[in-house]
Amino acid sequence: MSVNHFLTLLDLPSSDVLGIIDRAAELKKNLMLVKSQPNKTLGLLFEKPSTRTRVAFEVAMAQMGGSSIFLNNTESQLGRGEPIEDTARVLSRMVDCIAIRSFSHIALEQFAKHSLVPVINALSNDYHPCQLLADVQTFIEHRGNISGKRVAWIGDGNNMCHSYINAARVFDFELLIAAPKGFEPNRQLIAANNSRITLVSDPKQAAVDVDLIVTDVWASMGKEAEHAKRARAFNSFKVTPELMSLANSDALFMHCLPAHRGEEVSTELLDSPYSVVWDEAENRMHTQKALLEYLLN
Ligand code: CP
Ligand code: NVA
């Protein structure tokens, strides 16, 4: 029996991904519509810290009448060297779905290959697909269909940027990426999507006439030691009201959070009417609930 996993946005048919976002909007309006999942358990295996992703999953399971079990690396035998394949074989005989936050994306794929139940990428070094479900829900909620729109990614060519590249394909929007030299996203991923992606080195060039500007921290989890070097390289990549003024007048600003106020985004912009980051954070819960409903049924 084949199992549906959600390791990137491309793992499910585009129509199903859109269906999950529609469902999330429905569940946001009426919590009582959620399909109850009594006796279902979600395993959460996290190698990195989390606030939004973890709480969204745990609250979603609780609201569906199921339960969740959280394990970090130091609490599980993974931290003592139990092979990932064996952990997958064992856990997937006990729980109904497993969300993993890992460093290595390959390890995540390895886990999924040996899991009997659906595996969700709760962020890896390469992708963060759950965040994109919430970002697209948030765009639709504020501005309608995202298809055909222009989106600017300003900053690191990281896991979030890679998921935006996949999202441009799934949701059919144009993506302009401004990243400093040496911090561009994966070349193959750009090449595979070059009809929708434009890579530039000047944030101003990316921001002109777009409908959405998105950024993220300059040093992702695991890259903290490079912070000083990155701060120098990203110095001209801060998103400010001035940069935002180049975008369309009704453009939105998003950030997956946590943000470093005053670094990649000015406090003024984060707290401005352009910014929909709090809706974006709340929508993590609605989209992850809809995703669980989809994968558990
Ligand atoms: N945006 C996001 O994934 O946040 P957490 O790291 O708090 O889960
Ligand atoms: N790019 C960031 C996203 C955090 C939600 C990181 O990986 O740390």
Short mmCIF file of C-alpha atoms and ligand atoms in Angstrom, two decimals:
data_model
loop_
_atom_site.label_atom_id
_atom_site.label_comp_id
_atom_site.label_asym_id
_atom_site.label_seq_id
_atom_site.Cartn_x
_atom_site.Cartn_y
_atom_site.Cartn_z
CA MET A 1 0.00 0.00 0.00
CA SER A 2 1.46 3.38 -0.94
CA VAL A 3 1.46 6.08 1.71
CA ASN A 4 1.00 9.81 1.02
CA HIS A 5 3.83 11.89 2.45
CA PHE A 6 4.14 15.67 2.50
CA LEU A 7 7.87 16.35 2.30
CA THR A 8 7.55 19.09 -0.31
CA LEU A 9 4.61 20.88 -1.93
CA LEU A 10 5.15 18.71 -5.01
CA ASP A 11 4.34 15.46 -3.19
CA LEU A 12 0.57 15.87 -3.54
CA PRO A 13 -1.44 16.71 -6.66
CA SER A 14 -1.78 20.51 -6.99
CA SER A 15 -5.56 20.21 -6.84
CA ASP A 16 -5.27 18.44 -3.47
CA VAL A 17 -2.92 21.13 -2.12
CA LEU A 18 -5.45 23.78 -3.16
CA GLY A 19 -8.19 21.65 -1.59
CA ILE A 20 -6.29 21.60 1.73
CA ILE A 21 -6.06 25.41 1.67
CA ASP A 22 -9.79 25.78 0.89
CA ARG A 23 -10.57 23.38 3.69
CA ALA A 24 -8.35 25.37 6.07
CA ALA A 25 -10.38 28.49 5.25
CA GLU A 26 -13.59 26.58 6.01
CA LEU A 27 -12.22 25.28 9.30
CA LYS A 28 -11.09 28.78 10.23
CA LYS A 29 -14.68 29.98 9.87
CA ASN A 30 -16.18 27.02 11.71
CA LEU A 31 -14.06 24.95 14.01
CA MET A 32 -16.92 22.47 14.52
CA LEU A 33 -16.70 21.23 10.92
CA VAL A 34 -13.47 19.35 11.56
CA LYS A 35 -13.62 15.59 11.13
CA SER A 36 -13.07 14.02 14.47
CA GLN A 37 -10.01 11.76 14.76
CA PRO A 38 -10.47 9.94 18.08
CA ASN A 39 -7.72 7.43 18.88
CA LYS A 40 -5.46 8.94 16.22
CA THR A 41 -1.99 9.98 17.33
CA LEU A 42 0.50 12.32 15.69
CA GLY A 43 4.18 11.78 16.46
CA LEU A 44 6.33 14.92 16.43
CA LEU A 45 10.04 14.30 16.02
CA PHE A 46 11.90 17.61 16.23
CA GLU A 47 15.67 18.12 15.96
CA LYS A 48 15.32 21.92 15.99
CA PRO A 49 13.34 24.39 18.11
CA SER A 50 9.80 25.41 17.15
CA THR A 51 6.94 27.50 18.46
CA ARG A 52 4.38 27.85 15.65
CA THR A 53 4.75 24.50 13.90
CA ARG A 54 4.69 22.43 17.06
CA VAL A 55 1.82 24.28 18.73
CA ALA A 56 -0.21 24.31 15.50
CA PHE A 57 0.11 20.53 15.17
CA GLU A 58 -0.59 19.82 18.83
CA VAL A 59 -3.62 22.12 19.00
CA ALA A 60 -4.93 20.72 15.71
CA MET A 61 -4.75 17.15 17.02
CA ALA A 62 -6.38 18.15 20.31
CA GLN A 63 -9.24 19.90 18.49
CA MET A 64 -9.80 16.77 16.39
CA GLY A 65 -10.06 14.63 19.50
CA GLY A 66 -6.74 12.89 18.87
CA SER A 67 -3.43 13.21 20.64
CA SER A 68 0.19 13.97 19.92
CA ILE A 69 3.54 12.88 21.29
CA PHE A 70 6.50 15.25 21.07
CA LEU A 71 10.06 13.92 21.03
CA ASN A 72 13.21 15.94 20.55
CA ASN A 73 16.51 14.39 19.61
CA THR A 74 17.88 14.19 23.11
CA GLU A 75 14.78 12.38 24.40
CA SER A 76 14.59 9.74 21.70
CA GLN A 77 17.03 6.97 20.90
CA LEU A 78 17.84 8.80 17.64
CA GLY A 79 20.11 11.00 19.74
CA ARG A 80 22.00 7.85 20.82
CA GLY A 81 22.42 6.63 17.26
CA GLU A 82 19.40 4.38 16.57
CA PRO A 83 19.22 4.30 12.76
CA ILE A 84 16.57 6.54 11.23
CA GLU A 85 15.11 3.60 9.24
CA ASP A 86 14.59 1.57 12.44
CA THR A 87 13.02 4.53 14.21
CA ALA A 88 10.65 4.94 11.25
CA ARG A 89 9.70 1.25 11.29
CA VAL A 90 8.96 1.31 15.03
CA LEU A 91 7.19 4.67 15.38
CA SER A 92 4.99 4.08 12.35
CA ARG A 93 3.62 0.90 13.95
CA MET A 94 2.38 2.96 16.89
CA VAL A 95 1.26 6.36 15.62
CA ASP A 96 -0.92 7.39 12.65
CA CYS A 97 1.12 10.25 11.22
CA ILE A 98 4.59 11.67 11.91
CA ALA A 99 5.75 15.28 11.58
CA ILE A 100 9.51 15.71 11.48
CA ARG A 101 11.66 18.83 11.83
CA SER A 102 15.15 17.89 10.73
CA PHE A 103 18.43 19.30 9.54
CA SER A 104 18.92 16.85 6.68
CA HIS A 105 16.22 16.60 4.03
CA ILE A 106 17.74 13.31 2.89
CA ALA A 107 17.24 11.88 6.39
CA LEU A 108 13.61 12.93 6.20
CA GLU A 109 13.21 11.12 2.86
CA GLN A 110 14.94 8.10 4.34
CA PHE A 111 12.51 8.11 7.27
CA ALA A 112 9.50 8.42 4.95
CA LYS A 113 10.72 5.52 2.83
CA HIS A 114 10.52 3.21 5.84
CA SER A 115 7.38 4.64 7.43
CA LEU A 116 4.05 2.82 7.26
CA VAL A 117 2.18 6.09 7.94
CA PRO A 118 2.24 9.57 6.35
CA VAL A 119 5.28 11.71 7.13
CA ILE A 120 5.06 15.52 7.12
CA ASN A 121 8.05 17.81 6.68
CA ALA A 122 7.78 20.21 9.61
CA LEU A 123 10.89 22.02 8.19
CA SER A 124 14.16 20.66 6.88
CA ASN A 125 17.27 22.54 5.78
CA ASP A 126 15.89 22.43 2.22
CA TYR A 127 12.11 22.97 2.44
CA HIS A 128 9.30 24.24 4.70
CA PRO A 129 6.10 23.24 2.85
CA CYS A 130 3.71 23.61 5.82
CA GLN A 131 4.57 27.32 5.99
CA LEU A 132 3.60 27.77 2.35
CA LEU A 133 0.12 26.34 2.96
CA ALA A 134 -0.39 29.10 5.53
CA ASP A 135 1.19 31.82 3.38
CA VAL A 136 -1.04 31.02 0.42
CA GLN A 137 -4.13 30.79 2.63
CA THR A 138 -3.23 34.22 4.03
CA PHE A 139 -2.73 35.77 0.59
CA ILE A 140 -6.07 34.38 -0.64
CA GLU A 141 -7.85 35.57 2.49
CA HIS A 142 -6.61 39.14 2.01
CA ARG A 143 -6.35 39.51 -1.77
CA GLY A 144 -8.04 36.55 -3.50
CA ASN A 145 -6.44 34.15 -5.98
CA ILE A 146 -2.61 34.14 -5.99
CA SER A 147 -2.42 32.65 -9.48
CA GLY A 148 -0.90 35.15 -11.95
CA LYS A 149 0.35 37.43 -9.14
CA ARG A 150 3.93 38.69 -8.70
CA VAL A 151 5.77 37.73 -5.52
CA ALA A 152 9.21 38.95 -4.37
CA TRP A 153 11.46 36.87 -2.14
CA ILE A 154 14.11 39.10 -0.53
CA GLY A 155 17.03 37.48 1.29
CA ASP A 156 18.52 34.06 1.85
CA GLY A 157 18.01 31.34 -0.78
CA ASN A 158 17.03 29.00 2.06
CA ASN A 159 14.38 26.38 2.86
CA MET A 160 11.59 28.98 2.71
CA CYS A 161 12.84 30.35 -0.60
CA HIS A 162 12.92 26.82 -2.03
CA SER A 163 9.35 26.23 -0.91
CA TYR A 164 8.35 29.53 -2.57
CA ILE A 165 9.90 28.22 -5.81
CA ASN A 166 7.76 25.08 -5.53
CA ALA A 167 4.74 27.20 -4.65
CA ALA A 168 5.22 29.34 -7.78
CA ARG A 169 4.77 26.12 -9.77
CA VAL A 170 1.86 24.69 -7.76
CA PHE A 171 -0.09 27.97 -7.49
CA ASP A 172 1.09 29.46 -10.78
CA PHE A 173 2.57 32.81 -9.74
CA GLU A 174 5.67 34.72 -10.82
CA LEU A 175 8.53 34.77 -8.31
CA LEU A 176 11.31 37.36 -8.24
CA ILE A 177 14.18 36.39 -5.95
CA ALA A 178 16.76 38.88 -4.69
CA ALA A 179 19.57 37.09 -2.84
CA PRO A 180 23.12 38.21 -2.11
CA LYS A 181 25.90 36.59 -4.12
CA GLY A 182 26.78 33.25 -2.57
CA PHE A 183 23.37 32.89 -0.88
CA GLU A 184 21.24 32.11 -3.93
CA PRO A 185 18.75 29.22 -3.89
CA ASN A 186 19.52 25.79 -5.34
CA ARG A 187 20.50 26.16 -9.01
CA GLN A 188 18.75 23.00 -10.18
CA LEU A 189 15.51 24.06 -8.56
CA ILE A 190 15.70 27.43 -10.32
CA ALA A 191 16.55 25.76 -13.64
CA ALA A 192 13.56 23.43 -13.31
CA ASN A 193 11.23 26.41 -12.80
CA ASN A 194 12.90 29.09 -14.89
CA SER A 195 9.73 30.10 -16.72
CA ARG A 196 8.34 31.49 -13.44
CA ILE A 197 11.49 32.56 -11.59
CA THR A 198 13.71 35.62 -12.01
CA LEU A 199 16.87 35.82 -9.93
CA VAL A 200 18.31 39.30 -9.29
CA SER A 201 20.91 40.70 -6.92
CA ASP A 202 19.21 44.01 -6.11
CA PRO A 203 16.20 43.90 -3.76
CA LYS A 204 14.78 47.03 -5.40
CA GLN A 205 14.68 45.30 -8.76
CA ALA A 206 12.68 42.42 -7.25
CA ALA A 207 10.21 44.61 -5.36
CA VAL A 208 8.88 46.69 -8.27
CA ASP A 209 5.15 46.18 -8.94
CA VAL A 210 4.84 42.98 -6.89
CA ASP A 211 1.74 41.91 -4.94
CA LEU A 212 3.60 40.31 -2.05
CA ILE A 213 7.04 40.76 -0.47
CA VAL A 214 8.39 37.94 1.68
CA THR A 215 11.55 37.64 3.71
CA ASP A 216 13.06 35.41 6.39
CA VAL A 217 15.96 35.48 8.83
CA TRP A 218 19.47 35.88 7.42
CA ALA A 219 20.84 32.94 9.44
CA SER A 220 18.51 29.94 9.63
CA MET A 221 18.58 27.36 12.40
CA GLY A 222 21.95 25.63 12.25
CA LYS A 223 23.65 28.65 10.61
CA GLU A 224 23.93 30.78 13.73
CA ALA A 225 27.75 30.65 13.67
CA GLU A 226 27.68 32.49 10.31
CA HIS A 227 25.56 35.31 11.68
CA ALA A 228 28.21 38.06 11.55
CA LYS A 229 29.36 37.11 8.05
CA ARG A 230 25.76 36.93 6.85
CA ALA A 231 24.82 40.25 8.46
CA ARG A 232 27.51 41.88 6.31
CA ALA A 233 26.44 40.12 3.11
CA PHE A 234 22.72 40.83 3.69
CA ASN A 235 23.20 44.42 4.83
CA SER A 236 21.30 45.93 1.87
CA PHE A 237 18.54 43.28 1.96
CA LYS A 238 16.50 44.62 4.87
CA VAL A 239 12.80 44.96 4.01
CA THR A 240 11.63 48.46 4.95
CA PRO A 241 8.66 50.72 4.12
CA GLU A 242 10.89 52.32 1.42
CA LEU A 243 11.37 48.97 -0.31
CA MET A 244 7.69 48.19 0.13
CA SER A 245 6.78 51.49 -1.58
CA LEU A 246 8.16 50.07 -4.86
CA ALA A 247 5.56 47.29 -4.77
CA ASN A 248 1.92 47.64 -5.83
CA SER A 249 -0.06 49.91 -3.53
CA ASP A 250 -2.05 46.99 -2.10
CA ALA A 251 0.96 44.68 -1.71
CA LEU A 252 1.27 42.55 1.41
CA PHE A 253 4.31 41.72 3.54
CA MET A 254 4.89 38.23 4.98
CA HIS A 255 7.53 36.58 7.17
CA CYS A 256 7.30 33.02 8.47
CA LEU A 257 8.58 34.21 11.89
CA PRO A 258 10.39 34.25 14.21
CA ALA A 259 11.65 37.63 12.96
CA HIS A 260 14.74 39.50 13.99
CA ARG A 261 13.19 42.94 14.26
CA GLY A 262 15.46 45.61 12.82
CA GLU A 263 17.56 43.07 10.94
CA GLU A 264 15.90 41.44 7.89
CA VAL A 265 12.75 43.53 8.44
CA SER A 266 12.29 46.90 10.10
CA THR A 267 10.03 46.99 13.13
CA GLU A 268 8.07 49.75 11.42
CA LEU A 269 7.21 47.49 8.47
CA LEU A 270 6.52 44.40 10.59
CA ASP A 271 3.95 46.41 12.59
CA SER A 272 2.54 48.29 9.58
CA PRO A 273 -0.78 47.69 7.78
CA TYR A 274 1.15 45.99 4.93
CA SER A 275 2.13 43.21 7.30
CA VAL A 276 -0.12 40.15 7.64
CA VAL A 277 2.34 38.11 9.70
CA TRP A 278 -0.03 37.44 12.62
CA ASP A 279 -2.74 36.05 10.32
CA GLU A 280 0.00 34.08 8.59
CA ALA A 281 1.07 32.58 11.93
CA GLU A 282 -2.52 31.76 12.95
CA ASN A 283 -3.14 30.10 9.59
CA ARG A 284 -0.40 27.58 10.37
CA MET A 285 -2.94 25.95 12.67
CA HIS A 286 -5.83 25.94 10.19
CA THR A 287 -3.74 24.62 7.32
CA GLN A 288 -1.98 21.97 9.40
CA LYS A 289 -5.36 20.80 10.70
CA ALA A 290 -6.64 20.53 7.14
CA LEU A 291 -3.44 18.72 6.13
CA LEU A 292 -3.83 16.23 9.00
CA GLU A 293 -7.49 15.68 8.12
CA TYR A 294 -6.39 14.93 4.52
CA LEU A 295 -3.55 12.58 5.47
CA LEU A 296 -5.38 10.77 8.29
CA ASN A 297 -8.40 9.87 6.15
N1 CP B 1 7.53 29.60 11.06
C1 CP B 1 7.85 28.55 11.80
O1 CP B 1 8.01 27.41 11.32
O2 CP B 1 7.94 28.83 13.13
P1 CP B 1 8.47 27.87 14.28
O3 CP B 1 9.95 27.68 14.06
O4 CP B 1 8.16 28.61 15.54
O5 CP B 1 7.74 26.56 14.19
N1 NVA B 2 14.60 29.63 7.46
C1 NVA B 2 14.24 29.54 8.85
C2 NVA B 2 12.77 29.31 9.00
C3 NVA B 2 12.30 29.23 10.42
C4 NVA B 2 10.84 28.93 10.54
C5 NVA B 2 15.04 28.43 9.50
O1 NVA B 2 15.19 27.37 8.90
O2 NVA B 2 15.53 28.62 10.62
#
